[in-house]
PDB file of C-alpha atoms (C1' of nucleotides) in Angstrom:
ATOM      1  CA  MET A   1     -13.649  17.862 -66.930  1.00 70.00           C
ATOM      2  CA  ILE A   2     -12.338  20.239 -64.243  1.00 74.00           C
ATOM      3  CA  LYS A   3      -8.885  19.667 -62.876  1.00 79.00           C
ATOM      4  CA  MET A   4      -8.780  19.786 -59.116  1.00 94.00           C
ATOM      5  CA  LEU A   5      -6.147  20.770 -56.605  1.00 97.00           C
ATOM      6  CA  GLN A   6      -6.367  17.188 -55.471  1.00 98.00           C
ATOM      7  CA  ASP A   7      -5.286  15.866 -58.874  1.00 98.00           C
ATOM      8  CA  THR A   8      -2.425  18.325 -59.073  1.00 98.00           C
ATOM      9  CA  LEU A   9      -1.008  17.417 -55.692  1.00 98.00           C
ATOM     10  CA  LYS A  10      -1.470  13.690 -56.221  1.00 98.00           C
ATOM     11  CA  ALA A  11       0.331  13.925 -59.545  1.00 98.00           C
ATOM     12  CA  LEU A  12       3.110  16.022 -58.057  1.00 98.00           C
ATOM     13  CA  SER A  13       3.640  13.719 -55.098  1.00 98.00           C
ATOM     14  CA  ASP A  14       5.627  11.221 -57.159  1.00 98.00           C
ATOM     15  CA  PRO A  15       9.316  11.966 -57.798  1.00 98.00           C
ATOM     16  CA  THR A  16       9.336  10.435 -61.274  1.00 98.00           C
ATOM     17  CA  ARG A  17       6.495  12.669 -62.357  1.00 98.00           C
ATOM     18  CA  ARG A  18       8.197  15.754 -60.948  1.00 98.00           C
ATOM     19  CA  LYS A  19      11.334  14.849 -62.857  1.00 98.00           C
ATOM     20  CA  ILE A  20       9.300  14.456 -66.037  1.00 98.00           C
ATOM     21  CA  LEU A  21       7.954  17.972 -65.560  1.00 98.00           C
ATOM     22  CA  GLU A  22      11.460  19.279 -64.990  1.00 98.00           C
ATOM     23  CA  LEU A  23      12.461  17.747 -68.314  1.00 98.00           C
ATOM     24  CA  LEU A  24       9.454  19.123 -70.145  1.00 98.00           C
ATOM     25  CA  LYS A  25      10.104  22.520 -68.625  1.00 97.00           C
ATOM     26  CA  GLN A  26      13.060  22.795 -71.029  1.00 97.00           C
ATOM     27  CA  HIS A  27      11.190  21.829 -74.180  1.00 97.00           C
ATOM     28  CA  PRO A  28       8.500  19.411 -75.359  1.00 98.00           C
ATOM     29  CA  MET A  29       9.647  15.836 -75.736  1.00 98.00           C
ATOM     30  CA  SER A  30       8.367  12.568 -77.113  1.00 98.00           C
ATOM     31  CA  ALA A  31       7.516   9.734 -74.740  1.00 98.00           C
ATOM     32  CA  GLY A  32      10.575   7.879 -75.998  1.00 98.00           C
ATOM     33  CA  ASP A  33      12.862  10.820 -75.349  1.00 98.00           C
ATOM     34  CA  ILE A  34      11.538  11.102 -71.822  1.00 98.00           C
ATOM     35  CA  GLY A  35      12.135   7.393 -71.396  1.00 98.00           C
ATOM     36  CA  THR A  36      15.875   7.744 -72.008  1.00 98.00           C
ATOM     37  CA  HIS A  37      16.143   9.630 -68.715  1.00 98.00           C
ATOM     38  CA  PHE A  38      14.653   6.869 -66.593  1.00 98.00           C
ATOM     39  CA  ALA A  39      15.399   3.269 -65.754  1.00 97.00           C
ATOM     40  CA  MET A  40      11.870   1.976 -66.058  1.00 98.00           C
ATOM     41  CA  THR A  41       9.807   0.429 -68.797  1.00 98.00           C
ATOM     42  CA  GLY A  42       7.967   2.475 -71.371  1.00 98.00           C
ATOM     43  CA  ALA A  43       4.715   1.119 -70.016  1.00 98.00           C
ATOM     44  CA  THR A  44       5.442   2.557 -66.600  1.00 98.00           C
ATOM     45  CA  LEU A  45       6.439   5.892 -68.082  1.00 98.00           C
ATOM     46  CA  SER A  46       3.278   5.889 -70.130  1.00 98.00           C
ATOM     47  CA  HIS A  47       1.311   5.409 -66.944  1.00 98.00           C
ATOM     48  CA  HIS A  48       3.009   8.392 -65.305  1.00 98.00           C
ATOM     49  CA  LEU A  49       2.371  10.502 -68.383  1.00 98.00           C
ATOM     50  CA  SER A  50      -1.281   9.603 -68.274  1.00 98.00           C
ATOM     51  CA  VAL A  51      -1.482  10.672 -64.631  1.00 98.00           C
ATOM     52  CA  LEU A  52       0.126  13.992 -65.520  1.00 98.00           C
ATOM     53  CA  LYS A  53      -2.147  14.376 -68.516  1.00 98.00           C
ATOM     54  CA  ASN A  54      -5.182  13.591 -66.427  1.00 97.00           C
ATOM     55  CA  ALA A  55      -4.172  16.251 -63.931  1.00 98.00           C
ATOM     56  CA  GLY A  56      -3.800  18.724 -66.775  1.00 98.00           C
ATOM     57  CA  LEU A  57      -0.103  19.177 -66.039  1.00 98.00           C
ATOM     58  CA  VAL A  58       0.948  18.108 -69.519  1.00 98.00           C
ATOM     59  CA  LEU A  59      -0.597  18.349 -72.966  1.00 98.00           C
ATOM     60  CA  ASP A  60       0.106  15.901 -75.742  1.00 97.00           C
ATOM     61  CA  GLU A  61       0.236  16.342 -79.469  1.00 97.00           C
ATOM     62  CA  LYS A  62       0.500  13.499 -81.925  1.00 94.00           C
ATOM     63  CA  LYS A  63       3.059  14.042 -84.683  1.00 93.00           C
ATOM     64  CA  GLY A  64       3.258  11.031 -86.959  1.00 93.00           C
ATOM     65  CA  THR A  65       4.414   8.051 -84.965  1.00 95.00           C
ATOM     66  CA  PHE A  66       5.547  10.200 -82.079  1.00 98.00           C
ATOM     67  CA  ILE A  67       3.569  11.802 -79.327  1.00 98.00           C
ATOM     68  CA  TYR A  68       5.048  15.006 -78.029  1.00 98.00           C
ATOM     69  CA  TYR A  69       4.421  16.004 -74.459  1.00 98.00           C
ATOM     70  CA  GLU A  70       4.459  19.580 -73.317  1.00 98.00           C
ATOM     71  CA  ILE A  71       4.216  21.018 -69.820  1.00 98.00           C
ATOM     72  CA  ASN A  72       1.143  23.023 -68.880  1.00 98.00           C
ATOM     73  CA  THR A  73       1.798  25.187 -65.868  1.00 96.00           C
ATOM     74  CA  SER A  74      -1.538  26.951 -65.768  1.00 95.00           C
ATOM     75  CA  VAL A  75      -2.954  24.150 -63.623  1.00 95.00           C
ATOM     76  CA  MET A  76      -0.594  25.028 -60.819  1.00 95.00           C
ATOM     77  CA  GLU A  77      -2.443  28.212 -60.049  1.00 93.00           C
ATOM     78  CA  ASP A  78      -4.931  26.602 -57.708  1.00 92.00           C
ATOM     79  CA  MET A  79      -2.075  25.006 -55.862  1.00 96.00           C
ATOM     80  CA  LEU A  80      -0.220  28.279 -55.571  1.00 95.00           C
ATOM     81  CA  ASN A  81      -3.376  29.913 -54.334  1.00 95.00           C
ATOM     82  CA  TRP A  82      -3.907  27.273 -51.717  1.00 97.00           C
ATOM     83  CA  VAL A  83      -0.353  27.511 -50.452  1.00 97.00           C
ATOM     84  CA  THR A  84      -0.250  31.286 -50.333  1.00 95.00           C
ATOM     85  CA  GLY A  85      -3.634  31.176 -48.632  1.00 96.00           C
ATOM     86  CA  ILE A  86      -2.162  28.981 -45.926  1.00 96.00           C
ATOM     87  CA  LEU A  87       0.927  31.156 -45.754  1.00 93.00           C
ATOM     88  CA  GLY A  88      -0.752  34.520 -45.739  1.00 85.00           C
ATOM     89  CA  GLU A  89      -4.038  34.401 -43.889  1.00 65.00           C
ATOM     90  CA  GLY A  90      -2.609  33.297 -40.580  1.00 60.00           C
ATOM     91  CA  ASN A  91      -3.440  34.675 -37.171  1.00 56.00           C
ATOM     92  CA  GLU A  92      -2.510  38.322 -37.494  1.00 55.00           C
ATOM     93  CA  LYS A  93      -2.418  38.802 -33.720  1.00 47.00           C
ATOM     94  CA  ASP A  94       0.971  37.039 -33.639  1.00 45.00           C
ATOM     95  CA  LYS A  95       2.589  39.658 -35.848  1.00 45.00           C
ATOM     96  CA  LYS A  96       3.969  41.561 -32.835  1.00 39.00           C
ATOM     97  CA  ASP A  97       6.575  38.911 -31.921  1.00 40.00           C
TER      98      ASP A  97
ATOM     99  CA  MET B   1      16.214  14.718 -39.785  1.00 69.00           C
ATOM    100  CA  ILE B   2      15.755  16.838 -42.926  1.00 74.00           C
ATOM    101  CA  LYS B   3      12.246  17.306 -44.260  1.00 79.00           C
ATOM    102  CA  MET B   4      12.074  16.747 -47.983  1.00 94.00           C
ATOM    103  CA  LEU B   5       9.918  18.173 -50.727  1.00 97.00           C
ATOM    104  CA  GLN B   6       8.714  14.628 -51.187  1.00 98.00           C
ATOM    105  CA  ASP B   7       7.358  14.472 -47.629  1.00 98.00           C
ATOM    106  CA  THR B   8       5.639  17.828 -48.006  1.00 98.00           C
ATOM    107  CA  LEU B   9       3.860  16.904 -51.206  1.00 98.00           C
ATOM    108  CA  LYS B  10       2.892  13.453 -49.966  1.00 98.00           C
ATOM    109  CA  ALA B  11       1.453  14.956 -46.809  1.00 98.00           C
ATOM    110  CA  LEU B  12      -0.393  17.628 -48.762  1.00 98.00           C
ATOM    111  CA  SER B  13      -1.866  15.183 -51.251  1.00 98.00           C
ATOM    112  CA  ASP B  14      -4.566  14.047 -48.830  1.00 98.00           C
ATOM    113  CA  PRO B  15      -7.664  16.250 -48.468  1.00 98.00           C
ATOM    114  CA  THR B  16      -8.128  15.508 -44.771  1.00 98.00           C
ATOM    115  CA  ARG B  17      -4.613  16.662 -44.028  1.00 98.00           C
ATOM    116  CA  ARG B  18      -5.079  19.823 -46.036  1.00 98.00           C
ATOM    117  CA  LYS B  19      -8.250  20.558 -44.123  1.00 98.00           C
ATOM    118  CA  ILE B  20      -6.393  20.028 -40.856  1.00 98.00           C
ATOM    119  CA  LEU B  21      -3.850  22.615 -41.923  1.00 98.00           C
ATOM    120  CA  GLU B  22      -6.634  25.018 -42.846  1.00 98.00           C
ATOM    121  CA  LEU B  23      -8.007  24.631 -39.344  1.00 98.00           C
ATOM    122  CA  LEU B  24      -4.626  25.083 -37.687  1.00 98.00           C
ATOM    123  CA  LYS B  25      -4.028  28.143 -39.830  1.00 97.00           C
ATOM    124  CA  GLN B  26      -6.559  29.942 -37.633  1.00 97.00           C
ATOM    125  CA  HIS B  27      -5.081  28.960 -34.296  1.00 98.00           C
ATOM    126  CA  PRO B  28      -3.447  25.979 -32.587  1.00 98.00           C
ATOM    127  CA  MET B  29      -5.837  23.242 -31.596  1.00 98.00           C
ATOM    128  CA  SER B  30      -5.835  20.037 -29.602  1.00 98.00           C
ATOM    129  CA  ALA B  31      -6.206  16.712 -31.366  1.00 98.00           C
ATOM    130  CA  GLY B  32      -9.682  16.404 -29.903  1.00 98.00           C
ATOM    131  CA  ASP B  33     -10.730  19.824 -31.176  1.00 98.00           C
ATOM    132  CA  ILE B  34      -9.519  18.913 -34.628  1.00 98.00           C
ATOM    133  CA  GLY B  35     -11.491  15.707 -34.380  1.00 98.00           C
ATOM    134  CA  THR B  36     -14.801  17.540 -33.962  1.00 98.00           C
ATOM    135  CA  HIS B  37     -14.454  18.735 -37.562  1.00 98.00           C
ATOM    136  CA  PHE B  38     -14.204  15.277 -39.089  1.00 98.00           C
ATOM    137  CA  ALA B  39     -16.294  12.137 -39.262  1.00 98.00           C
ATOM    138  CA  MET B  40     -13.495   9.687 -38.605  1.00 98.00           C
ATOM    139  CA  THR B  41     -12.067   8.004 -35.546  1.00 98.00           C
ATOM    140  CA  GLY B  42      -9.492   9.659 -33.351  1.00 98.00           C
ATOM    141  CA  ALA B  43      -7.052   6.954 -34.308  1.00 98.00           C
ATOM    142  CA  THR B  44      -7.295   7.878 -37.954  1.00 98.00           C
ATOM    143  CA  LEU B  45      -6.912  11.563 -37.150  1.00 98.00           C
ATOM    144  CA  SER B  46      -3.906  10.771 -35.031  1.00 98.00           C
ATOM    145  CA  HIS B  47      -2.380   8.977 -37.989  1.00 98.00           C
ATOM    146  CA  HIS B  48      -2.887  12.012 -40.221  1.00 98.00           C
ATOM    147  CA  LEU B  49      -1.399  14.272 -37.575  1.00 98.00           C
ATOM    148  CA  SER B  50       1.644  12.063 -37.378  1.00 98.00           C
ATOM    149  CA  VAL B  51       2.109  12.282 -41.140  1.00 98.00           C
ATOM    150  CA  LEU B  52       1.900  16.067 -40.955  1.00 98.00           C
ATOM    151  CA  LYS B  53       4.255  16.121 -37.987  1.00 98.00           C
ATOM    152  CA  ASN B  54       6.700  13.875 -39.780  1.00 97.00           C
ATOM    153  CA  ALA B  55       6.663  16.197 -42.761  1.00 98.00           C
ATOM    154  CA  GLY B  56       7.358  19.125 -40.448  1.00 98.00           C
ATOM    155  CA  LEU B  57       4.073  20.775 -41.399  1.00 98.00           C
ATOM    156  CA  VAL B  58       2.830  20.860 -37.819  1.00 98.00           C
ATOM    157  CA  LEU B  59       4.479  21.124 -34.424  1.00 98.00           C
ATOM    158  CA  ASP B  60       3.010  19.693 -31.263  1.00 98.00           C
ATOM    159  CA  GLU B  61       3.190  20.842 -27.684  1.00 97.00           C
ATOM    160  CA  LYS B  62       1.953  18.817 -24.767  1.00 95.00           C
ATOM    161  CA  LYS B  63      -0.103  20.766 -22.245  1.00 94.00           C
ATOM    162  CA  GLY B  64      -1.338  18.552 -19.469  1.00 93.00           C
ATOM    163  CA  THR B  65      -3.579  15.888 -20.912  1.00 95.00           C
ATOM    164  CA  PHE B  66      -3.906  17.727 -24.186  1.00 98.00           C
ATOM    165  CA  ILE B  67      -1.582  17.948 -27.125  1.00 98.00           C
ATOM    166  CA  TYR B  68      -1.808  21.173 -29.030  1.00 98.00           C
ATOM    167  CA  TYR B  69      -0.996  21.174 -32.704  1.00 98.00           C
ATOM    168  CA  GLU B  70       0.284  24.222 -34.486  1.00 98.00           C
ATOM    169  CA  ILE B  71       0.900  24.781 -38.177  1.00 98.00           C
ATOM    170  CA  ASN B  72       4.474  25.266 -39.370  1.00 98.00           C
ATOM    171  CA  THR B  73       4.554  26.918 -42.748  1.00 96.00           C
ATOM    172  CA  SER B  74       8.328  27.248 -43.064  1.00 95.00           C
ATOM    173  CA  VAL B  75       8.500  23.777 -44.595  1.00 95.00           C
ATOM    174  CA  MET B  76       6.523  24.942 -47.602  1.00 95.00           C
ATOM    175  CA  GLU B  77       9.418  26.997 -48.883  1.00 93.00           C
ATOM    176  CA  ASP B  78      11.026  24.153 -50.789  1.00 92.00           C
ATOM    177  CA  MET B  79       7.709  23.429 -52.410  1.00 96.00           C
ATOM    178  CA  LEU B  80       7.210  27.047 -53.365  1.00 95.00           C
ATOM    179  CA  ASN B  81      10.707  27.116 -54.773  1.00 95.00           C
ATOM    180  CA  TRP B  82      10.103  24.019 -56.827  1.00 97.00           C
ATOM    181  CA  VAL B  83       6.850  25.325 -58.253  1.00 97.00           C
ATOM    182  CA  THR B  84       8.179  28.778 -59.073  1.00 95.00           C
ATOM    183  CA  GLY B  85      11.208  27.081 -60.607  1.00 96.00           C
ATOM    184  CA  ILE B  86       8.934  25.136 -62.894  1.00 96.00           C
ATOM    185  CA  LEU B  87       6.873  28.219 -63.596  1.00 93.00           C
ATOM    186  CA  GLY B  88       9.718  30.645 -64.168  1.00 85.00           C
ATOM    187  CA  GLU B  89      12.620  28.941 -65.832  1.00 65.00           C
ATOM    188  CA  GLY B  90      10.794  27.934 -68.986  1.00 60.00           C
ATOM    189  CA  ASN B  91      12.090  28.155 -72.515  1.00 56.00           C
ATOM    190  CA  GLU B  92      12.654  31.871 -72.969  1.00 54.00           C
ATOM    191  CA  LYS B  93      12.725  31.573 -76.758  1.00 47.00           C
ATOM    192  CA  ASP B  94       8.951  31.227 -76.751  1.00 45.00           C
ATOM    193  CA  LYS B  95       8.470  34.656 -75.220  1.00 45.00           C
ATOM    194  CA  LYS B  96       7.953  36.271 -78.628  1.00 39.00           C
ATOM    195  CA  ASP B  97       4.530  34.681 -79.254  1.00 40.00           C
TER     196      ASP B  97
ATOM    197  C1'  DA C   1      -0.002  -6.937 -96.982  1.00 64.32           C
ATOM    198  C1'  DT C   2       4.168  -7.163 -93.943  1.00 64.32           C
ATOM    199  C1'  DA C   3       7.437  -5.529 -91.054  1.00 64.32           C
ATOM    200  C1'  DA C   4       9.408  -2.110 -87.939  1.00 64.32           C
ATOM    201  C1'  DT C   5       8.968   1.477 -84.602  1.00 64.32           C
ATOM    202  C1'  DG C   6       6.666   4.307 -80.950  1.00 64.32           C
ATOM    203  C1'  DT C   7       3.307   4.285 -77.597  1.00 64.32           C
ATOM    204  C1'  DT C   8      -0.579   2.666 -74.915  1.00 64.32           C
ATOM    205  C1'  DT C   9      -3.620  -0.865 -72.701  1.00 64.32           C
ATOM    206  C1'  DA C  10      -4.565  -5.037 -69.966  1.00 64.32           C
ATOM    207  C1'  DG C  11      -3.609  -7.839 -66.318  1.00 64.32           C
ATOM    208  C1'  DA C  12      -0.870  -9.144 -62.392  1.00 64.32           C
ATOM    209  C1'  DC C  13       1.591  -8.258 -58.101  1.00 64.32           C
ATOM    210  C1'  DA C  14       3.860  -6.230 -54.047  1.00 64.32           C
ATOM    211  C1'  DA C  15       4.088  -2.127 -51.370  1.00 64.32           C
ATOM    212  C1'  DA C  16       1.973   1.934 -49.541  1.00 64.32           C
ATOM    213  C1'  DC C  17      -2.171   4.202 -47.876  1.00 64.32           C
ATOM    214  C1'  DG C  18      -6.471   5.411 -45.301  1.00 64.32           C
ATOM    215  C1'  DT C  19      -9.401   3.559 -42.291  1.00 64.32           C
ATOM    216  C1'  DC C  20     -11.216   0.848 -38.416  1.00 64.32           C
ATOM    217  C1'  DT C  21     -11.391  -1.592 -33.642  1.00 64.32           C
ATOM    218  C1'  DA C  22      -9.106  -2.697 -29.581  1.00 64.32           C
ATOM    219  C1'  DA C  23      -5.485  -2.041 -26.515  1.00 64.32           C
ATOM    220  C1'  DA C  24      -1.936   0.865 -24.503  1.00 64.32           C
ATOM    221  C1'  DT C  25      -0.051   5.129 -22.615  1.00 64.32           C
ATOM    222  C1'  DA C  26      -0.153   9.605 -20.226  1.00 64.32           C
ATOM    223  C1'  DC C  27      -1.996  12.728 -17.191  1.00 64.32           C
ATOM    224  C1'  DA C  28      -5.525  14.685 -13.687  1.00 64.32           C
ATOM    225  C1'  DA C  29      -8.712  14.204 -10.089  1.00 64.32           C
ATOM    226  C1'  DT C  30     -10.714  11.672  -6.727  1.00 64.32           C
TER     227       DT C  30
ATOM    228  C1'  DA D   1      -4.739   3.055  -6.190  1.00 64.32           C
ATOM    229  C1'  DT D   2      -8.852   3.860  -9.195  1.00 64.32           C
ATOM    230  C1'  DT D   3     -11.411   6.143 -12.414  1.00 64.32           C
ATOM    231  C1'  DG D   4     -11.886   9.172 -16.280  1.00 64.32           C
ATOM    232  C1'  DT D   5     -10.340  11.739 -20.212  1.00 64.32           C
ATOM    233  C1'  DA D   6      -7.049  12.655 -24.186  1.00 64.32           C
ATOM    234  C1'  DT D   7      -4.266  10.708 -27.381  1.00 64.32           C
ATOM    235  C1'  DT D   8      -1.377   7.289 -29.576  1.00 64.32           C
ATOM    236  C1'  DT D   9      -0.022   2.561 -30.983  1.00 64.32           C
ATOM    237  C1'  DA D  10      -0.792  -2.094 -32.827  1.00 64.32           C
ATOM    238  C1'  DG D  11      -2.862  -4.931 -35.884  1.00 64.32           C
ATOM    239  C1'  DA D  12      -6.065  -5.915 -39.517  1.00 64.32           C
ATOM    240  C1'  DC D  13      -8.413  -5.011 -43.903  1.00 64.32           C
ATOM    241  C1'  DG D  14      -9.707  -3.204 -48.443  1.00 64.32           C
ATOM    242  C1'  DT D  15      -8.117   0.253 -51.910  1.00 64.32           C
ATOM    243  C1'  DT D  16      -4.856   2.697 -54.474  1.00 64.32           C
ATOM    244  C1'  DT D  17      -0.330   3.074 -56.423  1.00 64.32           C
ATOM    245  C1'  DG D  18       3.997   2.049 -58.995  1.00 64.32           C
ATOM    246  C1'  DT D  19       5.910  -1.369 -61.423  1.00 64.32           C
ATOM    247  C1'  DC D  20       6.393  -5.225 -64.658  1.00 64.32           C
ATOM    248  C1'  DT D  21       5.450  -8.385 -68.868  1.00 64.32           C
ATOM    249  C1'  DA D  22       2.782  -9.323 -72.693  1.00 64.32           C
ATOM    250  C1'  DA D  23      -0.364  -7.918 -75.968  1.00 64.32           C
ATOM    251  C1'  DA D  24      -2.623  -4.359 -78.697  1.00 64.32           C
ATOM    252  C1'  DC D  25      -2.863  -0.161 -81.434  1.00 64.32           C
ATOM    253  C1'  DA D  26      -1.082   3.364 -84.694  1.00 64.32           C
ATOM    254  C1'  DT D  27       1.844   5.073 -88.089  1.00 64.32           C
ATOM    255  C1'  DT D  28       5.377   4.757 -91.556  1.00 64.32           C
ATOM    256  C1'  DA D  29       8.148   2.241 -94.891  1.00 64.32           C
ATOM    257  C1'  DT D  30       8.900  -1.593 -97.657  1.00 64.32           C
TER     258       DT D  30
END
DNA sequence: ATAATGTTTAGACAAACGTCTAAATACAAT
DNA sequence: ATTGTATTTAGACGTTTGTCTAAACATTAT
């Protein structure tokens, strides 16, 4: 199942999910650990994690009762490419200003 | 009115709006010109343009009856910073693998 | 087997979103 | 002033999204 730019941006367009990634940037964390940083139910967090997982932005690994989530940045390449494409391939005629 | 990362990502998370930006990347265009590239009503396009405008991703200039839209890439800086922050400031301990 | 803990799934609900039609506004030309 | 063209605004409608509660599933310990 290929992860699309669309999925990445949709996943990233929610502030809770961005904050989750900022947490996971430091080190992998269980769903419960992540939950301590938010004022929402575990069910809601689980939903956000599944969106991130579906976009390929996190990977999960079951360890006994716990499920550890880990950030996966490789998916952001397409996004970076799109943005730098927009930034770089502009109208070169305007360079003289 | 400050444009936030949130607005940028929300605006960018719709494929029509991304395609609009790809068009405007080439050169400024009137709303009508943009419309020729899509199979949706002008009203819907106008809505998308207003989202982009509100996010600071496009600027508009009225020229007689026409309104010319122009891409504004400077707003993407925050986004770039966020992404490179996520990409770069990982756990350095893992570098030895 | 039972209980306890960690996490997800199912179902519901309000708010936000993308789209449409119809009406309104703005400007140019007659 | 009227008509015509370009665009936006208003209002409606179905879909998606973020959230919740309640129930289910999975694993470990008793």
